[in-house]
Amino acid sequence: MNKNNPLKPLKQAELLETLKNLGIVDNPNWTGLLLFIRNLIYYFSSLKEEQKANLQKKLLAFFAEKDFSLGKFFTALLVLENGLLENCREKLIQTQRRLEEEKKINSQIVAEIEDILNSLKNNFIPQNQQLKTFQDKTIATIEKNPNPRDLITFIKKEVTTIIENNQKEALKWEKKAKMLEEKARYDHLLDNLFNRSVFDRYIKETAPALIKSGRKLSLLMIDIDHFKSINDKWGHLIGDDVLRAAAKIIKSHADVSSGLACRYGGEEIAVILEDLNEKEAYLRAEALRLDINRYQFVPRQEDGKTTSPIHFSVSIGVAEVAPSDLPEDLIGKADKALYAAKSGGRNQVKCYSEIACDLKK
């Protein structure tokens, strides 16, 4: 099995030859299992490449034993079922946590919107009062002083005051609107990174024009190594703190290159780099990896005491868009490079150009 990818689907001739060699041509149970783990799993979008490869490895071990009894079949089926359930369980936990976090931030935004609406309602009262005062003063001035020149001077002064007051209010509302807009753009957990919607919007709206113009565009896909182990050992609160620490370092490196750093999903972070080719992006990625490698995260317990530092690393996939690529192709390339970095031992940077030849085999 190629260490960088799950096995590709069996073609018809290859399938028949494999079934003959294993002696299971007339065994529908084992034939179905082989087709499932070799052909169907390959196309699963719900599983990462690494998860597909690991599941294939476990199940193909049963075929290597060449014990095709019914008992072995049910054992293999149990391994398959547990593997799929475990992967689904991880996704469900991540989804649940993300929904809880989004619910929290959405509640905050709703509360702020309600506050703004209430302020707007209350703001109409002084504005109406101001207009009523202007009306009364104007009538009184006309009655006391019928001179048109004096009347015009008075009206100019009063109108200027009203406009200035409204301008101050407008600036205040503009500031509040910008604050709400910024809150909606940033990630609810990693508030120094943009959220996934900003990334998707860039890929959909900005990237096509940039590619068409012939400018360079690269992408870093970054994943914290063994993040699940950190969560299992230290708990999700410490895990979130580790993620925040990594995000802060990633953001500082992205800013140096005028990059767009976004939380892509879970512990995965994407950095879009304009006007940099793959080699240049690789150098940035390697500098980032080394910086994170040197970082020592010291967790704090509930009693305020510190424990021994947690050392963590990242794997990074780097890819550059080709002139004939769609923007979505860049994501696929960077994701494959990331998988190669993880399956190759982690704590390293891999470029798509390095693995492209292997993928075509």
Short mmCIF file of C-alpha atoms in Angstrom, two decimals:
data_model
loop_
_atom_site.label_atom_id
_atom_site.label_comp_id
_atom_site.label_asym_id
_atom_site.label_seq_id
_atom_site.Cartn_x
_atom_site.Cartn_y
_atom_site.Cartn_z
CA MET A 1 0.00 0.00 0.00
CA ASN A 2 1.29 3.43 -0.93
CA LYS A 3 1.99 5.11 2.39
CA ASN A 4 0.67 8.43 1.09
CA ASN A 5 -2.72 7.27 -0.17
CA PRO A 6 -5.34 4.57 0.20
CA LEU A 7 -5.24 1.86 -2.44
CA LYS A 8 -6.96 2.82 -5.66
CA PRO A 9 -10.13 0.95 -6.74
CA LEU A 10 -9.70 -2.43 -8.38
CA LYS A 11 -10.43 -2.66 -12.09
CA GLN A 12 -12.49 -5.60 -13.36
CA ALA A 13 -9.57 -7.68 -14.64
CA GLU A 14 -7.54 -6.98 -11.50
CA LEU A 15 -10.52 -7.91 -9.33
CA LEU A 16 -11.04 -11.27 -11.06
CA GLU A 17 -7.34 -12.10 -10.79
CA THR A 18 -7.29 -11.19 -7.09
CA LEU A 19 -10.39 -13.29 -6.37
CA LYS A 20 -8.83 -16.28 -8.16
CA ASN A 21 -5.53 -15.93 -6.31
CA LEU A 22 -7.37 -15.79 -2.99
CA GLY A 23 -9.74 -18.59 -3.95
CA ILE A 24 -12.92 -16.64 -3.15
CA VAL A 25 -14.48 -16.30 -6.61
CA ASP A 26 -17.61 -18.11 -5.39
CA ASN A 27 -17.68 -16.46 -1.96
CA PRO A 28 -20.02 -13.43 -2.13
CA ASN A 29 -19.37 -12.36 1.48
CA TRP A 30 -15.61 -11.95 1.12
CA THR A 31 -15.98 -10.63 -2.45
CA GLY A 32 -18.34 -7.93 -1.20
CA LEU A 33 -15.98 -7.04 1.66
CA LEU A 34 -13.04 -6.76 -0.74
CA LEU A 35 -14.99 -4.48 -3.07
CA PHE A 36 -16.09 -2.34 -0.15
CA ILE A 37 -12.63 -1.76 1.29
CA ARG A 38 -10.86 -1.42 -2.06
CA ASN A 39 -13.43 0.41 -4.19
CA LEU A 40 -16.16 2.05 -2.12
CA ILE A 41 -14.02 3.42 0.72
CA TYR A 42 -11.79 5.18 -1.82
CA TYR A 43 -14.68 7.45 -2.78
CA PHE A 44 -15.88 8.23 0.76
CA SER A 45 -15.82 12.01 1.27
CA SER A 46 -16.58 11.67 4.99
CA LEU A 47 -13.21 9.99 5.69
CA LYS A 48 -9.78 11.57 5.49
CA GLU A 49 -7.18 9.89 3.29
CA GLU A 50 -5.30 8.72 6.37
CA GLN A 51 -8.45 7.16 7.84
CA LYS A 52 -9.17 5.33 4.58
CA ALA A 53 -5.63 3.96 4.42
CA ASN A 54 -5.68 2.80 8.06
CA LEU A 55 -9.02 1.05 7.63
CA GLN A 56 -7.83 -0.67 4.46
CA LYS A 57 -4.66 -1.82 6.21
CA LYS A 58 -6.61 -3.41 9.09
CA LEU A 59 -9.06 -5.21 6.82
CA LEU A 60 -6.58 -6.37 4.18
CA ALA A 61 -4.73 -8.15 6.98
CA PHE A 62 -7.67 -10.60 7.10
CA PHE A 63 -7.22 -11.39 3.40
CA ALA A 64 -3.50 -11.95 3.96
CA GLU A 65 -4.36 -14.68 6.51
CA LYS A 66 -6.42 -16.50 3.84
CA ASP A 67 -8.84 -17.80 6.47
CA PHE A 68 -12.16 -17.19 4.74
CA SER A 69 -14.38 -18.88 7.29
CA LEU A 70 -17.71 -17.36 8.29
CA GLY A 71 -16.37 -16.62 11.77
CA LYS A 72 -13.42 -14.66 10.36
CA PHE A 73 -15.78 -12.81 8.04
CA PHE A 74 -17.90 -11.57 10.95
CA THR A 75 -14.75 -10.58 12.85
CA ALA A 76 -13.58 -8.55 9.84
CA LEU A 77 -17.04 -7.05 9.53
CA LEU A 78 -16.91 -6.00 13.18
CA VAL A 79 -13.53 -4.30 12.62
CA LEU A 80 -15.00 -2.46 9.63
CA GLU A 81 -18.09 -1.40 11.56
CA ASN A 82 -16.07 -0.21 14.56
CA GLY A 83 -13.69 1.70 12.29
CA LEU A 84 -16.52 3.54 10.54
CA LEU A 85 -18.32 4.23 13.83
CA GLU A 86 -15.14 5.59 15.43
CA ASN A 87 -14.60 7.97 12.54
CA CYS A 88 -18.26 9.04 12.68
CA ARG A 89 -18.02 9.50 16.45
CA GLU A 90 -15.04 11.84 16.07
CA LYS A 91 -16.93 13.88 13.48
CA LEU A 92 -20.04 14.02 15.67
CA ILE A 93 -18.02 15.22 18.69
CA GLN A 94 -16.31 17.90 16.59
CA THR A 95 -19.64 18.95 15.08
CA GLN A 96 -21.31 19.10 18.49
CA ARG A 97 -18.53 21.26 19.94
CA ARG A 98 -18.55 23.52 16.89
CA LEU A 99 -22.33 23.94 17.11
CA GLU A 100 -22.09 24.77 20.81
CA GLU A 101 -19.39 27.36 20.09
CA GLU A 102 -21.39 28.82 17.20
CA LYS A 103 -24.53 28.91 19.34
CA LYS A 104 -22.64 30.87 21.98
CA ILE A 105 -21.24 33.45 19.56
CA ASN A 106 -24.58 33.69 17.72
CA SER A 107 -26.31 34.41 21.03
CA GLN A 108 -23.81 37.21 21.64
CA ILE A 109 -24.45 38.66 18.18
CA VAL A 110 -28.24 38.43 18.65
CA ALA A 111 -27.91 40.21 22.01
CA GLU A 112 -25.87 42.98 20.40
CA ILE A 113 -28.37 43.34 17.55
CA GLU A 114 -31.21 43.60 20.06
CA ASP A 115 -29.23 46.24 21.93
CA ILE A 116 -28.73 48.18 18.70
CA LEU A 117 -32.44 47.96 17.82
CA ASN A 118 -33.42 49.19 21.28
CA SER A 119 -30.92 52.02 20.97
CA LEU A 120 -32.38 52.93 17.57
CA LYS A 121 -35.89 53.04 19.03
CA ASN A 122 -34.72 55.22 21.89
CA ASN A 123 -32.77 57.38 19.46
CA PHE A 124 -35.92 58.39 17.60
CA ILE A 125 -37.26 60.12 20.73
CA PRO A 126 -34.51 62.81 21.02
CA GLN A 127 -34.49 63.23 17.23
CA ASN A 128 -38.24 63.90 17.18
CA GLN A 129 -37.83 66.24 20.13
CA GLN A 130 -35.04 68.04 18.32
CA LEU A 131 -37.25 68.58 15.25
CA LYS A 132 -40.13 69.76 17.43
CA THR A 133 -37.82 72.25 19.18
CA PHE A 134 -36.57 73.47 15.78
CA GLN A 135 -40.16 73.97 14.63
CA ASP A 136 -41.12 75.90 17.77
CA LYS A 137 -38.02 78.09 17.63
CA THR A 138 -38.58 78.85 13.94
CA ILE A 139 -42.18 79.92 14.52
CA ALA A 140 -41.16 82.05 17.51
CA THR A 141 -38.37 83.70 15.51
CA ILE A 142 -40.71 84.52 12.63
CA GLU A 143 -43.22 86.05 15.03
CA LYS A 144 -40.60 88.13 16.86
CA ASN A 145 -38.42 89.09 13.91
CA PRO A 146 -39.95 89.10 10.43
CA ASN A 147 -36.60 90.14 8.85
CA PRO A 148 -35.82 87.44 6.20
CA ARG A 149 -32.05 87.87 6.60
CA ASP A 150 -32.18 87.20 10.36
CA LEU A 151 -34.54 84.29 9.78
CA ILE A 152 -32.19 82.67 7.25
CA THR A 153 -29.24 83.07 9.64
CA PHE A 154 -31.24 81.43 12.43
CA ILE A 155 -32.37 78.51 10.24
CA LYS A 156 -28.82 77.89 8.96
CA LYS A 157 -27.50 77.74 12.51
CA GLU A 158 -30.22 75.36 13.72
CA VAL A 159 -29.96 73.07 10.66
CA THR A 160 -26.16 72.92 11.04
CA THR A 161 -26.60 71.85 14.68
CA ILE A 162 -29.10 69.14 13.71
CA ILE A 163 -26.83 67.83 10.94
CA GLU A 164 -23.80 67.74 13.25
CA ASN A 165 -25.75 65.81 15.88
CA ASN A 166 -27.00 63.32 13.28
CA GLN A 167 -23.50 62.89 11.85
CA LYS A 168 -22.22 61.96 15.31
CA GLU A 169 -25.02 59.40 15.64
CA ALA A 170 -24.32 58.04 12.15
CA LEU A 171 -20.64 57.55 12.97
CA LYS A 172 -21.60 55.76 16.17
CA TRP A 173 -23.92 53.36 14.28
CA GLU A 174 -21.34 52.83 11.56
CA LYS A 175 -18.81 51.81 14.21
CA LYS A 176 -21.28 49.36 15.77
CA ALA A 177 -22.10 47.88 12.35
CA LYS A 178 -18.40 47.35 11.60
CA MET A 179 -17.91 45.65 14.96
CA LEU A 180 -20.76 43.24 14.19
CA GLU A 181 -19.40 42.58 10.71
CA GLU A 182 -15.93 41.81 12.10
CA LYS A 183 -17.38 39.48 14.72
CA ALA A 184 -19.24 37.57 12.01
CA ARG A 185 -16.04 37.18 9.94
CA TYR A 186 -13.76 35.85 12.66
CA ASP A 187 -13.69 32.34 14.09
CA HIS A 188 -15.65 31.95 17.32
CA LEU A 189 -12.85 30.01 19.07
CA LEU A 190 -9.74 31.37 17.36
CA ASP A 191 -10.74 35.01 17.25
CA ASN A 192 -7.45 36.07 15.66
CA LEU A 193 -8.22 33.96 12.57
CA PHE A 194 -10.88 34.41 9.93
CA ASN A 195 -13.59 31.75 9.83
CA ARG A 196 -14.36 29.18 7.12
CA SER A 197 -16.93 31.40 5.41
CA VAL A 198 -14.23 34.02 4.70
CA PHE A 199 -12.00 31.30 3.21
CA ASP A 200 -14.84 29.94 1.05
CA ARG A 201 -15.73 33.44 -0.14
CA TYR A 202 -12.11 34.10 -1.13
CA ILE A 203 -11.92 30.84 -3.11
CA LYS A 204 -15.23 31.54 -4.81
CA GLU A 205 -15.00 35.29 -5.46
CA THR A 206 -11.37 36.48 -5.31
CA ALA A 207 -9.25 33.54 -6.46
CA PRO A 208 -10.77 33.13 -9.97
CA ALA A 209 -9.85 36.68 -11.02
CA LEU A 210 -6.38 36.35 -9.53
CA ILE A 211 -5.74 33.08 -11.40
CA LYS A 212 -7.08 34.58 -14.63
CA SER A 213 -4.71 37.53 -14.31
CA GLY A 214 -1.73 35.15 -14.14
CA ARG A 215 -0.69 36.05 -10.62
CA LYS A 216 0.80 33.43 -8.33
CA LEU A 217 -1.35 31.89 -5.61
CA SER A 218 -0.32 29.32 -3.02
CA LEU A 219 -2.03 27.62 -0.12
CA LEU A 220 -0.78 26.14 3.15
CA MET A 221 -2.92 23.50 4.82
CA ILE A 222 -1.78 23.11 8.44
CA ASP A 223 -2.77 20.37 10.88
CA ILE A 224 -1.71 20.01 14.52
CA ASP A 225 -0.06 16.61 14.97
CA HIS A 226 -1.69 14.13 17.37
CA PHE A 227 -4.23 16.73 18.44
CA LYS A 228 -6.67 14.02 19.51
CA SER A 229 -4.04 12.67 21.91
CA ILE A 230 -3.66 16.14 23.44
CA ASN A 231 -7.42 16.33 23.96
CA ASP A 232 -7.56 12.81 25.39
CA LYS A 233 -4.70 13.43 27.83
CA TRP A 234 -5.32 17.04 28.88
CA GLY A 235 -8.99 17.60 28.09
CA HIS A 236 -10.73 19.75 25.50
CA LEU A 237 -10.19 23.03 27.36
CA ILE A 238 -6.41 22.61 27.27
CA GLY A 239 -6.73 21.32 23.71
CA ASP A 240 -8.51 24.53 22.75
CA ASP A 241 -5.74 26.56 24.41
CA VAL A 242 -3.12 24.65 22.41
CA LEU A 243 -5.11 25.39 19.25
CA ARG A 244 -5.26 29.09 20.16
CA ALA A 245 -1.50 29.19 20.78
CA ALA A 246 -0.82 27.55 17.41
CA ALA A 247 -3.27 29.93 15.70
CA LYS A 248 -1.50 32.95 17.17
CA ILE A 249 1.87 31.80 15.80
CA ILE A 250 0.34 30.95 12.42
CA LYS A 251 -1.36 34.35 12.22
CA SER A 252 1.90 36.18 12.99
CA HIS A 253 3.69 34.30 10.18
CA ALA A 254 0.78 34.86 7.78
CA ASP A 255 0.84 38.60 8.48
CA VAL A 256 4.53 38.83 7.53
CA SER A 257 3.64 37.55 4.04
CA SER A 258 0.31 39.43 3.88
CA GLY A 259 -1.42 36.06 3.96
CA LEU A 260 -5.02 35.27 4.82
CA ALA A 261 -5.16 32.87 7.79
CA CYS A 262 -8.46 31.04 8.28
CA ARG A 263 -9.68 28.18 10.42
CA TYR A 264 -10.54 25.51 7.86
CA GLY A 265 -12.08 23.02 10.26
CA GLY A 266 -11.27 21.29 13.55
CA GLU A 267 -7.55 21.64 14.17
CA GLU A 268 -6.88 22.41 10.51
CA ILE A 269 -5.86 25.94 9.51
CA ALA A 270 -5.41 27.32 5.99
CA VAL A 271 -3.19 30.20 4.92
CA ILE A 272 -3.71 31.78 1.49
CA LEU A 273 -0.58 33.41 0.07
CA GLU A 274 -0.88 35.70 -2.93
CA ASP A 275 2.04 36.38 -5.30
CA LEU A 276 4.11 33.49 -3.92
CA ASN A 277 4.98 30.32 -5.83
CA GLU A 278 5.21 26.88 -4.23
CA LYS A 279 8.91 27.14 -3.42
CA GLU A 280 8.48 30.54 -1.76
CA ALA A 281 5.45 29.29 0.15
CA TYR A 282 7.44 26.24 1.26
CA LEU A 283 10.10 28.46 2.84
CA ARG A 284 7.39 30.32 4.79
CA ALA A 285 5.83 27.03 5.85
CA GLU A 286 9.14 25.59 7.05
CA ALA A 287 9.87 28.73 9.09
CA LEU A 288 6.42 28.41 10.65
CA ARG A 289 6.91 24.72 11.43
CA LEU A 290 10.24 25.38 13.16
CA ASP A 291 8.74 28.23 15.17
CA ILE A 292 5.92 26.03 16.45
CA ASN A 293 8.39 23.22 17.14
CA ARG A 294 10.35 25.50 19.45
CA TYR A 295 7.28 26.75 21.26
CA GLN A 296 6.56 25.45 24.76
CA PHE A 297 2.93 25.64 25.82
CA VAL A 298 2.52 25.69 29.60
CA PRO A 299 -1.04 24.72 30.61
CA ARG A 300 -2.64 26.11 33.74
CA GLN A 301 -4.75 23.99 36.05
CA GLU A 302 -7.96 25.13 37.75
CA ASP A 303 -6.03 26.04 40.91
CA GLY A 304 -3.80 28.35 38.86
CA LYS A 305 -0.72 26.14 39.11
CA THR A 306 1.27 25.36 36.00
CA THR A 307 2.31 21.90 34.83
CA SER A 308 5.11 20.67 32.61
CA PRO A 309 5.06 22.25 29.12
CA ILE A 310 3.30 20.59 26.21
CA HIS A 311 5.38 20.32 23.06
CA PHE A 312 3.40 20.02 19.86
CA SER A 313 4.17 20.11 16.16
CA VAL A 314 2.38 20.66 12.87
CA SER A 315 2.30 19.01 9.48
CA ILE A 316 1.92 21.33 6.51
CA GLY A 317 0.87 20.74 2.91
CA VAL A 318 1.89 23.34 0.31
CA ALA A 319 0.48 23.78 -3.17
CA GLU A 320 0.51 26.39 -5.93
CA VAL A 321 -2.35 26.94 -8.34
CA ALA A 322 -1.66 26.12 -12.00
CA PRO A 323 -2.97 28.36 -14.82
CA SER A 324 -5.42 25.63 -15.86
CA ASP A 325 -6.63 24.96 -12.30
CA LEU A 326 -9.93 25.87 -10.77
CA PRO A 327 -9.62 27.50 -7.34
CA GLU A 328 -11.00 24.32 -5.75
CA ASP A 329 -8.12 22.33 -7.26
CA LEU A 330 -5.71 24.27 -5.06
CA ILE A 331 -7.49 22.98 -1.94
CA GLY A 332 -7.31 19.39 -3.17
CA LYS A 333 -3.60 19.67 -3.95
CA ALA A 334 -2.72 21.22 -0.60
CA ASP A 335 -4.83 18.63 1.21
CA LYS A 336 -3.02 15.77 -0.55
CA ALA A 337 0.34 17.33 0.31
CA LEU A 338 -0.78 17.63 3.94
CA TYR A 339 -1.75 13.97 4.02
CA ALA A 340 1.68 13.05 2.61
CA ALA A 341 3.34 15.08 5.39
CA LYS A 342 1.26 13.34 8.06
CA SER A 343 1.59 9.81 6.71
CA GLY A 344 5.32 10.37 6.13
CA GLY A 345 5.99 10.86 9.83
CA ARG A 346 4.40 14.24 10.68
CA ASN A 347 6.22 17.40 11.83
CA GLN A 348 7.26 18.22 8.28
CA VAL A 349 6.32 20.24 5.21
CA LYS A 350 5.40 18.57 1.93
CA CYS A 351 4.85 20.23 -1.44
CA TYR A 352 2.31 18.93 -3.91
CA SER A 353 4.93 18.91 -6.67
CA GLU A 354 6.93 16.36 -4.63
CA ILE A 355 4.11 13.83 -4.51
CA ALA A 356 2.36 14.55 -7.84
CA CYS A 357 4.29 11.83 -9.69
CA ASP A 358 3.45 9.22 -7.03
CA LEU A 359 -0.23 10.12 -7.21
CA LYS A 360 -0.32 9.46 -10.96
CA LYS A 361 1.04 5.93 -10.54
#
